mmCIF file of C-alpha atoms in Angstrom:
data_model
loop_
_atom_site.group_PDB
_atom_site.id
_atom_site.type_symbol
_atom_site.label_atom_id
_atom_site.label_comp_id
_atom_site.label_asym_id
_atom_site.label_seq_id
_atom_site.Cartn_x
_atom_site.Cartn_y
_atom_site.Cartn_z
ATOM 1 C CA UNK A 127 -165.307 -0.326 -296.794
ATOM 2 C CA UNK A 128 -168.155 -0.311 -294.093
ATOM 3 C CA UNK A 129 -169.728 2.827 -293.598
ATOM 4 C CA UNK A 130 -170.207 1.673 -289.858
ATOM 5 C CA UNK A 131 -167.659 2.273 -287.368
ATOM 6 C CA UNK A 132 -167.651 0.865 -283.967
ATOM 7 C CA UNK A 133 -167.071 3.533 -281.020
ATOM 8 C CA UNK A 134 -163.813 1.757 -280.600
ATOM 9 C CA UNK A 135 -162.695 2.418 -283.929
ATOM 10 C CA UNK A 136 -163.619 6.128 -284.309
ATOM 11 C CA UNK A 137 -162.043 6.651 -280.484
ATOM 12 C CA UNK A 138 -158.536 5.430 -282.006
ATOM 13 C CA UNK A 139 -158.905 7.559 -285.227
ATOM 14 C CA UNK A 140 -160.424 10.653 -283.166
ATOM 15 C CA UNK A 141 -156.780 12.287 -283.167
ATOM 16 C CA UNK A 142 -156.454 12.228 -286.305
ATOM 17 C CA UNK A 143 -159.987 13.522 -287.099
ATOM 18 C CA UNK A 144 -159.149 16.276 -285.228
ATOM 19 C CA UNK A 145 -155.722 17.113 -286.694
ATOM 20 C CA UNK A 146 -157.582 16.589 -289.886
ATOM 21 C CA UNK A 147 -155.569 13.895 -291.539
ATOM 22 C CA UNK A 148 -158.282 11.185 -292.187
ATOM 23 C CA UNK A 149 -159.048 10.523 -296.203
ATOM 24 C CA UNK A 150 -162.256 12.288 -296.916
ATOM 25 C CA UNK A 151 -163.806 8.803 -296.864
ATOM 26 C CA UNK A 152 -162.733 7.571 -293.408
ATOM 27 C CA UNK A 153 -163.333 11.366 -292.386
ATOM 28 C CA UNK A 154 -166.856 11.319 -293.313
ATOM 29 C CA UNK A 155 -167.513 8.207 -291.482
ATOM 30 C CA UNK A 156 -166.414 9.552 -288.768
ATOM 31 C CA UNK A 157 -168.618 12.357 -288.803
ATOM 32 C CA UNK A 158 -171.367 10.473 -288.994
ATOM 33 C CA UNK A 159 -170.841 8.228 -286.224
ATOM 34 C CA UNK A 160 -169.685 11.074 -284.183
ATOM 35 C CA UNK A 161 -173.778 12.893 -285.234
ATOM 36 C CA UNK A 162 -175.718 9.303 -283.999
ATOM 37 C CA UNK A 163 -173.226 8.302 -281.170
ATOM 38 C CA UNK A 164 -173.293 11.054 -278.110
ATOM 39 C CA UNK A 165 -170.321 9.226 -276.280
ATOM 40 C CA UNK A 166 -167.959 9.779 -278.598
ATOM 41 C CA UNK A 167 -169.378 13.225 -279.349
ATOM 42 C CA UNK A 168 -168.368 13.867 -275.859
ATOM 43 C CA UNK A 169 -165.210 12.008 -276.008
ATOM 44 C CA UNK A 170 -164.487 14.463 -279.489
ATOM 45 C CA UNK A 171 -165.665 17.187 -278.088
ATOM 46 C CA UNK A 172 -163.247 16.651 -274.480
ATOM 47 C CA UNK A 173 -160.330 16.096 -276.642
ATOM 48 C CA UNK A 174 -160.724 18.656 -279.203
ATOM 49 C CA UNK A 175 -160.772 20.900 -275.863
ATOM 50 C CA UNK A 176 -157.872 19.212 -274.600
ATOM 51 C CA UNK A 177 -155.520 19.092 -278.132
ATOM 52 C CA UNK A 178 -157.042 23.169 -278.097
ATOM 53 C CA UNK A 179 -155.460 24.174 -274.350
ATOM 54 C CA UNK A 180 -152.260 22.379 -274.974
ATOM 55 C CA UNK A 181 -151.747 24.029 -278.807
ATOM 56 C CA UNK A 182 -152.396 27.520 -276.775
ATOM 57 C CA UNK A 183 -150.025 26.286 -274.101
ATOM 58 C CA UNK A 184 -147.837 25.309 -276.058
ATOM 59 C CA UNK A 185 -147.658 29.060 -277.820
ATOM 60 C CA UNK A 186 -147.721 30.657 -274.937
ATOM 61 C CA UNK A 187 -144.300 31.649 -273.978
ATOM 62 C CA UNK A 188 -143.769 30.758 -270.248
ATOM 63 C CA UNK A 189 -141.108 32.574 -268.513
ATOM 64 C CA UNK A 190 -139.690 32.186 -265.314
ATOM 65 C CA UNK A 191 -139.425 35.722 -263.060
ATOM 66 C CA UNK A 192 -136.286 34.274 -261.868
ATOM 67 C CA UNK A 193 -134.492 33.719 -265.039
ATOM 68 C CA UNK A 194 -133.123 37.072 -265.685
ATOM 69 C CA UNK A 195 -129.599 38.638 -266.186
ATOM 70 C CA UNK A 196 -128.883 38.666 -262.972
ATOM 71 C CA UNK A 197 -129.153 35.197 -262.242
ATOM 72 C CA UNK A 198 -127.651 34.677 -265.641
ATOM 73 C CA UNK A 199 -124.573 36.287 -264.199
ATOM 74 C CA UNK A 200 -124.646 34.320 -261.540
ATOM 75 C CA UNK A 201 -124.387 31.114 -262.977
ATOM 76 C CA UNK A 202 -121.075 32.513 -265.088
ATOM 77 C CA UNK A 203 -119.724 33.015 -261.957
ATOM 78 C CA UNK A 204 -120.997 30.390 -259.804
ATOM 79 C CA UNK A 205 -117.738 28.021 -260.418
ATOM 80 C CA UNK A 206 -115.290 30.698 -259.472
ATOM 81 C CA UNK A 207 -117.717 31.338 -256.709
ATOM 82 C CA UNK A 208 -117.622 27.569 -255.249
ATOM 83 C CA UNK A 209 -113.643 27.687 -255.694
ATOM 84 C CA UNK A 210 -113.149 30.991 -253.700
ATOM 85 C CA UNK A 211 -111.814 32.587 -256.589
ATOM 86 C CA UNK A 212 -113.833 35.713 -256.762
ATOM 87 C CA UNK A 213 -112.705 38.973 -255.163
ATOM 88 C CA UNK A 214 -114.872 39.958 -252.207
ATOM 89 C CA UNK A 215 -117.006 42.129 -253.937
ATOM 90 C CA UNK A 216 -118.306 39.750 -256.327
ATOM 91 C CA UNK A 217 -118.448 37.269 -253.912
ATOM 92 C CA UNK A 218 -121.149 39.494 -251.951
ATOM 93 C CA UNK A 219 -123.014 39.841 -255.257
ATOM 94 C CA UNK A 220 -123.650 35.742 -255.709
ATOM 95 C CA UNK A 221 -124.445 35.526 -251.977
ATOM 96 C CA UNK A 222 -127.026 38.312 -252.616
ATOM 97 C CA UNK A 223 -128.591 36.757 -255.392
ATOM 98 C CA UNK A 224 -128.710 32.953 -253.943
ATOM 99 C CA UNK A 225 -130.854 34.718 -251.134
ATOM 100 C CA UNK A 226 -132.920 36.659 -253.581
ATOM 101 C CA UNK A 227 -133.297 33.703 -256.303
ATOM 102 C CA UNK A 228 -135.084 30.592 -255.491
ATOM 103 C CA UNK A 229 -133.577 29.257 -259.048
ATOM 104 C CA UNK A 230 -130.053 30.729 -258.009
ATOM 105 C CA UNK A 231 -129.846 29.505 -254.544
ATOM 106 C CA UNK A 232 -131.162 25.753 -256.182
ATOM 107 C CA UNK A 233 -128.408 25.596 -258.138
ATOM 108 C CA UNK A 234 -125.691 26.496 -255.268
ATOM 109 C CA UNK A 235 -127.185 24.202 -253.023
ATOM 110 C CA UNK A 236 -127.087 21.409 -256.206
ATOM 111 C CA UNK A 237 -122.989 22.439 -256.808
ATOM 112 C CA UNK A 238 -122.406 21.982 -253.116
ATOM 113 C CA UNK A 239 -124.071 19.088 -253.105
ATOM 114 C CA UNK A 240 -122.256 17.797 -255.704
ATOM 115 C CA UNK A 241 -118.882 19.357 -254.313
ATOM 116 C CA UNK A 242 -119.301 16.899 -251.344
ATOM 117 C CA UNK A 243 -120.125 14.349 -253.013
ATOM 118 C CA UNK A 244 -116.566 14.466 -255.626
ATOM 119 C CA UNK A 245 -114.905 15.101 -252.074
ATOM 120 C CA UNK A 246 -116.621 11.997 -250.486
ATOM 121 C CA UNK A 247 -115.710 9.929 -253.718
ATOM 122 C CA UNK A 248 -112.238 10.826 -253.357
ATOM 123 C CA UNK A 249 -111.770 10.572 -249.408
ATOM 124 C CA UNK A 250 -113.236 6.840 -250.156
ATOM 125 C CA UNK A 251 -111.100 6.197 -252.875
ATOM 126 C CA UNK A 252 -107.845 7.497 -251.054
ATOM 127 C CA UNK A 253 -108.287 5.259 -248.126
ATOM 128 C CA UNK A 254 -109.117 2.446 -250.159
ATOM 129 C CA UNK A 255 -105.095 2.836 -251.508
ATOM 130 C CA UNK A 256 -103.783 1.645 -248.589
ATOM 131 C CA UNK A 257 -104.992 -1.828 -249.583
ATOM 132 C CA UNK A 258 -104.144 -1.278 -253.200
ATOM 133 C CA UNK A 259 -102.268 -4.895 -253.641
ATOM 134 C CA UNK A 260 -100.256 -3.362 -256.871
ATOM 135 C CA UNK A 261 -98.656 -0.942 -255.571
ATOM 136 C CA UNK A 262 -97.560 -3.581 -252.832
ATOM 137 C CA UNK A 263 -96.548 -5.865 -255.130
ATOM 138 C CA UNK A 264 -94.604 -3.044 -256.509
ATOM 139 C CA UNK A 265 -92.526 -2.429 -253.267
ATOM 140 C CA UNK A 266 -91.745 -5.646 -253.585
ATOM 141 C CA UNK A 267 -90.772 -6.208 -256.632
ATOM 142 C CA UNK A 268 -87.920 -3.141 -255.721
ATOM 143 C CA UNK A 269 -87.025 -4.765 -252.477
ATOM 144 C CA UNK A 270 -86.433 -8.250 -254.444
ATOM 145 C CA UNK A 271 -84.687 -6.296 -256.956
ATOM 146 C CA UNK A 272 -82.393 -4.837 -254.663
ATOM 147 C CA UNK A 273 -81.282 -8.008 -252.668
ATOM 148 C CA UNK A 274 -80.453 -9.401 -255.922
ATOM 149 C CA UNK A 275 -78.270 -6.233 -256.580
ATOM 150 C CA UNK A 276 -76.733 -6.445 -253.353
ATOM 151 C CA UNK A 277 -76.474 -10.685 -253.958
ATOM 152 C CA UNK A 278 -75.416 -10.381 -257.100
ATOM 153 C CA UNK A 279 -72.638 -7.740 -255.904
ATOM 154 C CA UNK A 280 -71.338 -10.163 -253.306
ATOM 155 C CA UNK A 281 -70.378 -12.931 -255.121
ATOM 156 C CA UNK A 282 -68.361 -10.136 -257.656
ATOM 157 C CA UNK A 283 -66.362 -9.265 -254.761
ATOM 158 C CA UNK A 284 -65.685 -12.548 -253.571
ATOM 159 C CA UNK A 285 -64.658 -13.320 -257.371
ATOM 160 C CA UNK A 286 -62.594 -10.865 -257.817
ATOM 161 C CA UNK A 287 -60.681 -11.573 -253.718
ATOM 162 C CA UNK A 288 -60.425 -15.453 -254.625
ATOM 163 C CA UNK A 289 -58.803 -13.844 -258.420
ATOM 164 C CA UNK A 290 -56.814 -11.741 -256.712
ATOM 165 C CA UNK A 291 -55.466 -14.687 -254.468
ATOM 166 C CA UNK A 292 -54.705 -16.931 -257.056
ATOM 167 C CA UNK A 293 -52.219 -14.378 -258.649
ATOM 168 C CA UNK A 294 -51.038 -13.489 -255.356
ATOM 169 C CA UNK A 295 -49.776 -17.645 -255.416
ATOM 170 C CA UNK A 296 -49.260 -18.020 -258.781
ATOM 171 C CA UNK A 297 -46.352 -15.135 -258.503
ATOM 172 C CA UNK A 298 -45.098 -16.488 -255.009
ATOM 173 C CA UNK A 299 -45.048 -19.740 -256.894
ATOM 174 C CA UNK A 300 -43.622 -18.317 -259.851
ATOM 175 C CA UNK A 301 -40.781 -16.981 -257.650
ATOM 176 C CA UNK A 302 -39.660 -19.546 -255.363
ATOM 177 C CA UNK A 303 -39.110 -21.678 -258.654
ATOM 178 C CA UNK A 304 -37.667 -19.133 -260.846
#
């Protein structure tokens, strides 16, 4: 291998120089061209800085102020909230705490949101069944279904009269020659 790197090679392998994961070999060239090069000293040294703030960031445990039990309540009872199921009480509590809570009063402002937007959804889909073609086609299919009822009932009774006729003559028959 070359012992010369180009400042576009060591620039691509400078992350891992710095995590220290090069082979001793590529590490030490490296090192060198990082001593007789004072760009990519500066780029090393900028990112060394850089992969240094986030690793400390990164430890650092960032809390929110507003994420306490409080508002932790408050989002167990946020549903029951929205739905007016809560007593008045603890209804007062979650209005308290929206005002108080920029995080609390973000997330009833997102529910509502998203309340009205369900209720839109539906509304829309509702009128949109008044032109639903099946369940027209279904009305008709009962309405055909009951003329042929009512059809098919007619011609029994006429059956059954022209029947009932033809006895009525066969036995007035039957008696004027008997």
């Amino acid at each position: 291998m070359n012992n010369q790197l180009t400042c576009e090679q060591v620039t691509a392998l400078l992350n891992f120089y710095i995590e220290d994961t090069l082979s001793s070999k590529l590490k030490e060239c490296v090192r060198r061209h990082l001593e007789n090069c004072p760009e990519c000293m500066e780029k090393f040294i900028s990112m060394q800085n850089m992969m240094n703030k986030f690793i400390e960031i990164q430890n650092e445990e960032i809390e929110n102020p507003y994420a306490t039990k409080q508002y932790e309540d408050f989002k167990s009872n946020l549903s029951a909230y929205v739905d007016n199921e809560l007593n008045n009480i603890d209804s007062i509590k979650i209005k308290k705490i929206a005002i108080s809570n920029p995080l609390a009063r973000q997330d009833l402002e997102n529910i509502y949101t998203f309340k009205r937007l369900l209720h839109s959804s539906f509304e829309k889909t509702k009128n949109e069944l008044k032109n639903d073609y099946s369940k027209t086609t279904i009305c008709q299919f009962k309405h055909d279904n009951a003329d042929e009822i009512t059809n098919t009932s007619f011609y029994k009774l006429t059956a059954v009269f022209f029947m009932m006729l033809t006895f009525i003559a066969a036995g007035v028959i039957k008696m004027l020659y008997f």
